[in-house]
Short mmCIF file of C-alpha atoms in Angstrom, two decimals:
data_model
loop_
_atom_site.label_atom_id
_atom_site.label_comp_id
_atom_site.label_asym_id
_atom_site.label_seq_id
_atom_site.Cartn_x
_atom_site.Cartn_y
_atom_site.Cartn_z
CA UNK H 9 19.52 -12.46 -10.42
CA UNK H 10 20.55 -8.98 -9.37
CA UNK H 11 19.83 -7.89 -5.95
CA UNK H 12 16.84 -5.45 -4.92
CA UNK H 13 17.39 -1.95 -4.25
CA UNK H 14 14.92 -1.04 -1.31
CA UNK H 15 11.98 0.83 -3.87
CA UNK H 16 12.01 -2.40 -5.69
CA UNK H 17 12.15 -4.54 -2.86
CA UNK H 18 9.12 -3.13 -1.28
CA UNK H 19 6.80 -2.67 -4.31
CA UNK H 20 4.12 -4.39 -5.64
CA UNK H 21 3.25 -3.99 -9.36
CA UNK H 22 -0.31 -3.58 -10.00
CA UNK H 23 0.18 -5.98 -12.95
CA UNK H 24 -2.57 -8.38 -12.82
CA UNK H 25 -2.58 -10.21 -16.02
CA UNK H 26 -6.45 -8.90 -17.02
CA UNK H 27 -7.09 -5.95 -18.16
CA UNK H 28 -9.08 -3.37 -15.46
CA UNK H 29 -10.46 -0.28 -14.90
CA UNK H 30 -9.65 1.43 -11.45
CA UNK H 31 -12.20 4.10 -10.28
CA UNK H 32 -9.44 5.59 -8.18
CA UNK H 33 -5.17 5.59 -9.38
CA UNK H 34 -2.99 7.56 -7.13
CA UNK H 35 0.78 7.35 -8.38
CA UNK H 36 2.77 9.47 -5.98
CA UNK H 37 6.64 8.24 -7.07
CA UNK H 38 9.92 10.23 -4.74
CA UNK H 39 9.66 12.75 -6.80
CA UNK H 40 6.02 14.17 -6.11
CA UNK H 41 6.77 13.24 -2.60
CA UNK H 42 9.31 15.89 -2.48
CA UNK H 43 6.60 18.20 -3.19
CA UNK H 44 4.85 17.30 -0.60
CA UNK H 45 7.52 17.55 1.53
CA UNK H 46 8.17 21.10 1.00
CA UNK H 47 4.35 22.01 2.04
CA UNK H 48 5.29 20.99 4.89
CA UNK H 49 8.34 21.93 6.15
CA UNK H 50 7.25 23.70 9.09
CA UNK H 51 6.34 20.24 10.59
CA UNK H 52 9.56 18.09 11.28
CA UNK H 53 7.49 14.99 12.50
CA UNK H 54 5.90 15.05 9.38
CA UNK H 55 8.76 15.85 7.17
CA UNK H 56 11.12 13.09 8.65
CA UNK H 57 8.04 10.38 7.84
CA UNK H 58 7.73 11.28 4.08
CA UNK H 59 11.45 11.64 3.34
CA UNK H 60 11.08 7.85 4.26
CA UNK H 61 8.94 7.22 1.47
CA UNK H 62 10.20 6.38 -2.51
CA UNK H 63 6.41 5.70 -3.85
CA UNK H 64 2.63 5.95 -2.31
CA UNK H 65 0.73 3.71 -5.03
CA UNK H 66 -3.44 2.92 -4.84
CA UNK H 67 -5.70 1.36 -6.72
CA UNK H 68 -9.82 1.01 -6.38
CA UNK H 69 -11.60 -0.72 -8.08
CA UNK H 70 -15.43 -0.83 -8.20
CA UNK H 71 -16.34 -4.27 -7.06
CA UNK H 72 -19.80 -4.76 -9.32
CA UNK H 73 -16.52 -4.91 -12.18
CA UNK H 74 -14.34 -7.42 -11.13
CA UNK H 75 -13.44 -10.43 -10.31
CA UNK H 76 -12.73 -9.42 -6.62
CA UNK H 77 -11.52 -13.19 -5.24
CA UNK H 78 -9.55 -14.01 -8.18
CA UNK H 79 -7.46 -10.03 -8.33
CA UNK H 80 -7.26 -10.78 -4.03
CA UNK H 81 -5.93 -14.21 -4.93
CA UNK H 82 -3.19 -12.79 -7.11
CA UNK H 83 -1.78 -9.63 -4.72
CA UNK H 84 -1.94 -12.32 -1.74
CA UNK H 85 0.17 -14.84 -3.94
CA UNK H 86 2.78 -11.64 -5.20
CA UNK H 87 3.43 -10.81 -1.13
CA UNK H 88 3.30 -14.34 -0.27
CA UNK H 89 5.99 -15.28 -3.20
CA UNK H 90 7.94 -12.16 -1.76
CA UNK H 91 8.24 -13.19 1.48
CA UNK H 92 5.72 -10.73 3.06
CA UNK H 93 4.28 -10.96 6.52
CA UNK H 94 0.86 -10.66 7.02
CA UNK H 95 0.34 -7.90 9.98
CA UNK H 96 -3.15 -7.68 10.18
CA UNK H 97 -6.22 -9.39 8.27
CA UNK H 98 -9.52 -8.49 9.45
CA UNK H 99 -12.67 -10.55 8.07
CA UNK H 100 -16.32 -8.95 9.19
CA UNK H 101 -19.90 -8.78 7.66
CA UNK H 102 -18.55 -9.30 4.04
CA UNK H 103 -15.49 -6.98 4.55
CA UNK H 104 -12.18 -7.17 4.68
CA UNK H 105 -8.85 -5.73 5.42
CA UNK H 106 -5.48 -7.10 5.11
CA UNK H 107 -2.11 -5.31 5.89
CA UNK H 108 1.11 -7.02 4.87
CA UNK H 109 4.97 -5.88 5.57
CA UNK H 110 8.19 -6.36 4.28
CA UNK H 111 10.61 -5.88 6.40
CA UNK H 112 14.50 -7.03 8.29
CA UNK H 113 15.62 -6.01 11.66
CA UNK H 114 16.02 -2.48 11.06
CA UNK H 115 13.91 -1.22 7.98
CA UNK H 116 10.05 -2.24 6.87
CA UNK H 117 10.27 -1.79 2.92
CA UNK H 118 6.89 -1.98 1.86
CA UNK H 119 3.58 -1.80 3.21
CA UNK H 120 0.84 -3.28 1.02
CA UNK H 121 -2.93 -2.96 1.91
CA UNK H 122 -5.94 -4.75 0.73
CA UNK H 123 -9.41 -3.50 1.74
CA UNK H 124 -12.74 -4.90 0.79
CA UNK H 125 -15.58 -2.54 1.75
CA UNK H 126 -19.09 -3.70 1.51
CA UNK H 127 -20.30 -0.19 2.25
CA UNK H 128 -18.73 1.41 -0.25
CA UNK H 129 -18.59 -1.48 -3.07
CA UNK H 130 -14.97 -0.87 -3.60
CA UNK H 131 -11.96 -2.68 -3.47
CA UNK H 132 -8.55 -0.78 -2.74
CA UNK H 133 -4.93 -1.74 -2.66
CA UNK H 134 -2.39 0.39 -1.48
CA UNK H 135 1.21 0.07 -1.95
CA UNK H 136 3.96 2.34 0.33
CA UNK H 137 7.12 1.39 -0.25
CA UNK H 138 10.25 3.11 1.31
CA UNK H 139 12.78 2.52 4.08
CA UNK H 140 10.50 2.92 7.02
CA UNK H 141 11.57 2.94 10.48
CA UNK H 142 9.36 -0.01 11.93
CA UNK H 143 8.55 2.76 14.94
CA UNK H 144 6.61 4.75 12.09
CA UNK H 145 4.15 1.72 10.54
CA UNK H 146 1.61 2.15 12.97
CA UNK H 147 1.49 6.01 11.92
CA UNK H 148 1.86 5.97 8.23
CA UNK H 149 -1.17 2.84 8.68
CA UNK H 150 -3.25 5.47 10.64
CA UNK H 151 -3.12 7.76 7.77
CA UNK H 152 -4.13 5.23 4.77
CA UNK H 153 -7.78 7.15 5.18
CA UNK H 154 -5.99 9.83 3.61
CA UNK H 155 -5.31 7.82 0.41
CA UNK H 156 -9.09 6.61 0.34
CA UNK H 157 -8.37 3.33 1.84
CA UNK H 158 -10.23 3.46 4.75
CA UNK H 159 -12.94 4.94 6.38
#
């Protein structure tokens, strides 16, 4: 088995084995990051956290269109299999919100979100994967409104 370079070691394939529809796809790979990164070069804070990043990945789904406990079931068995840890999991008046890591000493790899809104009768799963220095999770997790995870 070859060894994991740190974008494959922190992503999650949004390969469940049925076929879907998601309302919402956001692939933002390195590359498109860059972009972003040159909007905003005239804020270092910001630039520093995004060269971090290799790949900003989310999916929503409608939940009136799937089976929402059995595509749950499989992205908590992938992290779980991987060796995730579970950071957060929140479980209120039907909704729920889940944040896992992967991470060593030094780096976090991968941050992978699941969040079931009752409100908005969606389900969303968002993948950031990168070499993130742990002292930058709790910002990068502050922004996941910004990808529609959240509100």
């Amino acid at each position: 088995m070859k060894p994991q370079n740190h974008f494959e070691k922190g992503l999650i394939l949004f390969d469940f084995p049925e076929p879907l529809t998601a309302k919402v796809e956001v692939n933002l790979p390195a590359k498109l990051i860059n972009l972003v990164t040159k909007s905003v070069s005239d804020q270092p804070e910001v630039v520093e956290l995004i060269q971090m990043l290799d790949g900003i990945y989310v999916r929503t789904y409608d939940r009136g269109t799937i089976d929402e406990k059995k595509l749950v079931n499989y992205f908590q068995d992938s992290v779980k299999k991987d060796q995730w840890e579970l950071l957060v999991k929140i479980q209120e008046n039907n909704e729920t919100v889940e944040i896992h890591l992967l991470f060593d000493e030094d780096k976090v790899y991968g941050i992978f979100a699941i969040v079931i809104a009752k409100r908005s009768g969606e389900a969303t799963f968002v993948n950031i994967v990168g070499e993130i220095a742990p002292e930058r999770v709790e910002e990068l997790l502050g922004n996941l409104s910004n990808f529609g995870a959240v509100d």
